[in-house]
Amino acid sequence: VSTKVRSAMMRAVRQKHTKPELELRQILWRSGIRYRVNNKSLPGSPDVSNMTRRWAIFVNGCFWHGHKNCLKTKGGKGSRIPAANSSFWQRKILNNRLRDARNCFKLRSLGYDVLIIWECQLKAKESVIARLNTLVNK
Ligand SMILES: [Zn+2]
């Protein structure tokens, strides 16, 4: 992967309002759940959150956040990591996972309930809705 292609990929990753996230927001909106998008005053600026009710949701792309036991990326290892520069990608994904864990920890120590929804889980809408309800109705 050339540097040019790589930086374009990284830009794409940083882009907010990716499709899975929009899907989740649509579900929340339809359920009448109030939320704020990318609140920068919270650790990791969660995709959606509510400071009054103290909950935060991250919608994680399976590849970039290293989803373990993922059907889509086959256990989070191998299949989708480009063969060229694979150590670069592995390191990148590991760093993402560590950062995710740190942010989760910080949020929880602030009294937040944190829900992580993986991109591949969004397909099972009913189960996502059930998890959202548990979170917002606590
Ligand atoms: Zn997944």
PDB file of C-alpha atoms and ligand atoms in Angstrom:
ATOM      1  CA  VAL A   1       0.000   0.000   0.000  1.00  0.00           C
ATOM      2  CA  SER A   2       1.565   3.273  -1.107  1.00  0.00           C
ATOM      3  CA  THR A   3       1.747   6.187   1.307  1.00  0.00           C
ATOM      4  CA  LYS A   4      -0.781   8.066  -0.768  1.00  0.00           C
ATOM      5  CA  VAL A   5      -3.324   5.253  -0.700  1.00  0.00           C
ATOM      6  CA  ARG A   6      -2.668   4.681   2.971  1.00  0.00           C
ATOM      7  CA  SER A   7      -3.310   8.284   3.954  1.00  0.00           C
ATOM      8  CA  ALA A   8      -6.487   8.314   1.896  1.00  0.00           C
ATOM      9  CA  MET A   9      -7.591   5.196   3.794  1.00  0.00           C
ATOM     10  CA  MET A  10      -6.769   6.788   7.111  1.00  0.00           C
ATOM     11  CA  ARG A  11      -8.747   9.871   6.175  1.00  0.00           C
ATOM     12  CA  ALA A  12     -11.705   7.690   5.307  1.00  0.00           C
ATOM     13  CA  VAL A  13     -11.431   6.021   8.699  1.00  0.00           C
ATOM     14  CA  ARG A  14     -11.440   9.295  10.578  1.00  0.00           C
ATOM     15  CA  GLN A  15     -14.475  10.494   8.725  1.00  0.00           C
ATOM     16  CA  LYS A  16     -17.444  10.803  10.981  1.00  0.00           C
ATOM     17  CA  HIS A  17     -20.996   9.885  10.108  1.00  0.00           C
ATOM     18  CA  THR A  18     -20.108   6.620   8.486  1.00  0.00           C
ATOM     19  CA  LYS A  19     -22.967   4.442   7.349  1.00  0.00           C
ATOM     20  CA  PRO A  20     -23.263   2.059  10.349  1.00  0.00           C
ATOM     21  CA  GLU A  21     -23.352   5.051  12.655  1.00  0.00           C
ATOM     22  CA  LEU A  22     -26.134   6.684  10.651  1.00  0.00           C
ATOM     23  CA  GLU A  23     -28.091   3.455  10.787  1.00  0.00           C
ATOM     24  CA  LEU A  24     -27.875   3.422  14.555  1.00  0.00           C
ATOM     25  CA  ARG A  25     -28.893   7.066  14.807  1.00  0.00           C
ATOM     26  CA  GLN A  26     -31.894   6.316  12.645  1.00  0.00           C
ATOM     27  CA  ILE A  27     -32.942   3.558  15.049  1.00  0.00           C
ATOM     28  CA  LEU A  28     -32.521   5.894  18.032  1.00  0.00           C
ATOM     29  CA  TRP A  29     -34.374   8.711  16.324  1.00  0.00           C
ATOM     30  CA  ARG A  30     -37.317   6.483  15.478  1.00  0.00           C
ATOM     31  CA  SER A  31     -37.422   5.275  19.072  1.00  0.00           C
ATOM     32  CA  GLY A  32     -37.616   8.878  20.285  1.00  0.00           C
ATOM     33  CA  ILE A  33     -34.309   8.646  22.137  1.00  0.00           C
ATOM     34  CA  ARG A  34     -32.481  11.936  22.569  1.00  0.00           C
ATOM     35  CA  TYR A  35     -28.765  11.998  22.020  1.00  0.00           C
ATOM     36  CA  ARG A  36     -25.783  14.096  21.121  1.00  0.00           C
ATOM     37  CA  VAL A  37     -23.384  13.223  18.309  1.00  0.00           C
ATOM     38  CA  ASN A  38     -19.584  13.146  18.836  1.00  0.00           C
ATOM     39  CA  ASN A  39     -19.571  15.005  22.133  1.00  0.00           C
ATOM     40  CA  LYS A  40     -15.937  16.093  22.355  1.00  0.00           C
ATOM     41  CA  SER A  41     -16.111  16.791  26.069  1.00  0.00           C
ATOM     42  CA  LEU A  42     -16.441  13.030  26.696  1.00  0.00           C
ATOM     43  CA  PRO A  43     -13.574  10.533  26.450  1.00  0.00           C
ATOM     44  CA  GLY A  44     -13.327   9.188  22.910  1.00  0.00           C
ATOM     45  CA  SER A  45     -16.133  11.562  21.772  1.00  0.00           C
ATOM     46  CA  PRO A  46     -18.727   8.762  21.596  1.00  0.00           C
ATOM     47  CA  ASP A  47     -20.729   8.429  18.392  1.00  0.00           C
ATOM     48  CA  VAL A  48     -23.878   9.096  20.370  1.00  0.00           C
ATOM     49  CA  SER A  49     -24.291   9.931  24.029  1.00  0.00           C
ATOM     50  CA  ASN A  50     -26.511  11.548  26.620  1.00  0.00           C
ATOM     51  CA  MET A  51     -24.825  13.400  29.473  1.00  0.00           C
ATOM     52  CA  THR A  52     -27.956  13.736  31.592  1.00  0.00           C
ATOM     53  CA  ARG A  53     -28.778  10.032  31.485  1.00  0.00           C
ATOM     54  CA  ARG A  54     -25.093   9.105  31.436  1.00  0.00           C
ATOM     55  CA  TRP A  55     -24.845   6.695  28.582  1.00  0.00           C
ATOM     56  CA  ALA A  56     -22.586   6.511  25.592  1.00  0.00           C
ATOM     57  CA  ILE A  57     -22.591   4.407  22.461  1.00  0.00           C
ATOM     58  CA  PHE A  58     -19.783   3.619  20.095  1.00  0.00           C
ATOM     59  CA  VAL A  59     -20.442   2.106  16.711  1.00  0.00           C
ATOM     60  CA  ASN A  60     -17.278   0.270  15.797  1.00  0.00           C
ATOM     61  CA  GLY A  61     -16.174  -0.807  12.373  1.00  0.00           C
ATOM     62  CA  CYS A  62     -15.187  -4.472  12.739  1.00  0.00           C
ATOM     63  CA  PHE A  63     -11.927  -4.225  10.844  1.00  0.00           C
ATOM     64  CA  TRP A  64     -10.570  -1.006  12.301  1.00  0.00           C
ATOM     65  CA  HIS A  65     -11.473  -1.767  15.878  1.00  0.00           C
ATOM     66  CA  GLY A  66     -10.399  -5.408  15.702  1.00  0.00           C
ATOM     67  CA  HIS A  67     -13.703  -7.104  16.482  1.00  0.00           C
ATOM     68  CA  LYS A  68     -12.927 -10.499  18.013  1.00  0.00           C
ATOM     69  CA  ASN A  69     -15.182 -13.431  17.100  1.00  0.00           C
ATOM     70  CA  CYS A  70     -16.476 -11.436  14.168  1.00  0.00           C
ATOM     71  CA  LEU A  71     -18.200 -13.277  11.356  1.00  0.00           C
ATOM     72  CA  LYS A  72     -17.320 -10.532   8.966  1.00  0.00           C
ATOM     73  CA  THR A  73     -13.580 -10.437   9.516  1.00  0.00           C
ATOM     74  CA  LYS A  74     -13.190 -14.079  10.620  1.00  0.00           C
ATOM     75  CA  GLY A  75     -12.098 -13.622  14.200  1.00  0.00           C
ATOM     76  CA  GLY A  76     -10.612 -10.221  13.581  1.00  0.00           C
ATOM     77  CA  LYS A  77      -7.408 -11.723  12.288  1.00  0.00           C
ATOM     78  CA  GLY A  78      -6.193 -12.444   8.837  1.00  0.00           C
ATOM     79  CA  SER A  79      -8.743 -12.234   6.126  1.00  0.00           C
ATOM     80  CA  ARG A  80      -9.123  -8.528   5.681  1.00  0.00           C
ATOM     81  CA  ILE A  81      -5.692  -7.328   6.737  1.00  0.00           C
ATOM     82  CA  PRO A  82      -3.816  -6.456   3.540  1.00  0.00           C
ATOM     83  CA  ALA A  83      -0.850  -8.784   2.993  1.00  0.00           C
ATOM     84  CA  ALA A  84       1.441  -5.857   2.227  1.00  0.00           C
ATOM     85  CA  ASN A  85       2.474  -3.992   5.384  1.00  0.00           C
ATOM     86  CA  SER A  86       0.436  -6.369   7.502  1.00  0.00           C
ATOM     87  CA  SER A  87       2.430  -5.443  10.614  1.00  0.00           C
ATOM     88  CA  PHE A  88       1.478  -1.810  10.035  1.00  0.00           C
ATOM     89  CA  TRP A  89      -2.223  -2.717   9.988  1.00  0.00           C
ATOM     90  CA  GLN A  90      -1.940  -5.047  12.936  1.00  0.00           C
ATOM     91  CA  ARG A  91      -0.251  -2.345  14.987  1.00  0.00           C
ATOM     92  CA  LYS A  92      -2.823   0.211  13.888  1.00  0.00           C
ATOM     93  CA  ILE A  93      -5.738  -2.039  14.864  1.00  0.00           C
ATOM     94  CA  LEU A  94      -4.116  -2.926  18.179  1.00  0.00           C
ATOM     95  CA  ASN A  95      -3.683   0.778  18.950  1.00  0.00           C
ATOM     96  CA  ASN A  96      -7.337   1.374  18.137  1.00  0.00           C
ATOM     97  CA  ARG A  97      -8.360  -1.426  20.479  1.00  0.00           C
ATOM     98  CA  LEU A  98      -6.208  -0.065  23.300  1.00  0.00           C
ATOM     99  CA  ARG A  99      -7.605   3.423  22.814  1.00  0.00           C
ATOM    100  CA  ASP A 100     -11.170   2.061  22.778  1.00  0.00           C
ATOM    101  CA  ALA A 101     -10.515   0.230  26.048  1.00  0.00           C
ATOM    102  CA  ARG A 102      -9.039   3.349  27.675  1.00  0.00           C
ATOM    103  CA  ASN A 103     -11.984   5.502  26.622  1.00  0.00           C
ATOM    104  CA  CYS A 104     -14.459   2.910  27.865  1.00  0.00           C
ATOM    105  CA  PHE A 105     -12.698   2.764  31.198  1.00  0.00           C
ATOM    106  CA  LYS A 106     -12.684   6.566  31.543  1.00  0.00           C
ATOM    107  CA  LEU A 107     -16.376   6.812  30.681  1.00  0.00           C
ATOM    108  CA  ARG A 108     -17.312   4.079  33.147  1.00  0.00           C
ATOM    109  CA  SER A 109     -15.341   5.766  35.892  1.00  0.00           C
ATOM    110  CA  LEU A 110     -17.408   8.901  35.160  1.00  0.00           C
ATOM    111  CA  GLY A 111     -20.512   6.836  35.838  1.00  0.00           C
ATOM    112  CA  TYR A 112     -21.451   6.204  32.234  1.00  0.00           C
ATOM    113  CA  ASP A 113     -22.980   3.057  30.842  1.00  0.00           C
ATOM    114  CA  VAL A 114     -21.112   2.257  27.667  1.00  0.00           C
ATOM    115  CA  LEU A 115     -22.513   0.249  24.802  1.00  0.00           C
ATOM    116  CA  ILE A 116     -20.365  -0.903  21.940  1.00  0.00           C
ATOM    117  CA  ILE A 117     -22.206  -1.918  18.837  1.00  0.00           C
ATOM    118  CA  TRP A 118     -20.209  -3.629  16.156  1.00  0.00           C
ATOM    119  CA  GLU A 119     -20.903  -2.940  12.547  1.00  0.00           C
ATOM    120  CA  CYS A 120     -21.685  -6.625  11.925  1.00  0.00           C
ATOM    121  CA  GLN A 121     -24.259  -6.623  14.768  1.00  0.00           C
ATOM    122  CA  LEU A 122     -26.310  -3.887  13.159  1.00  0.00           C
ATOM    123  CA  LYS A 123     -27.766  -6.468  10.809  1.00  0.00           C
ATOM    124  CA  ALA A 124     -29.622  -8.049  13.720  1.00  0.00           C
ATOM    125  CA  LYS A 125     -31.816  -4.996  14.287  1.00  0.00           C
ATOM    126  CA  GLU A 126     -34.087  -6.518  16.940  1.00  0.00           C
ATOM    127  CA  SER A 127     -31.172  -7.419  19.172  1.00  0.00           C
ATOM    128  CA  VAL A 128     -29.616  -3.963  18.727  1.00  0.00           C
ATOM    129  CA  ILE A 129     -32.925  -2.357  19.665  1.00  0.00           C
ATOM    130  CA  ALA A 130     -33.188  -4.566  22.756  1.00  0.00           C
ATOM    131  CA  ARG A 131     -29.687  -3.554  23.864  1.00  0.00           C
ATOM    132  CA  LEU A 132     -30.454   0.125  23.251  1.00  0.00           C
ATOM    133  CA  ASN A 133     -33.630  -0.106  25.301  1.00  0.00           C
ATOM    134  CA  THR A 134     -31.753  -1.673  28.211  1.00  0.00           C
ATOM    135  CA  LEU A 135     -29.225   1.146  28.044  1.00  0.00           C
ATOM    136  CA  VAL A 136     -31.565   4.116  27.825  1.00  0.00           C
ATOM    137  CA  ASN A 137     -34.194   2.768  30.238  1.00  0.00           C
ATOM    138  CA  LYS A 138     -31.837   1.940  33.091  1.00  0.00           C
TER     139      LYS A 138
HETATM  140 ZN    ZN B   1     -17.849  -7.744  13.653  1.00  0.00          ZN
END
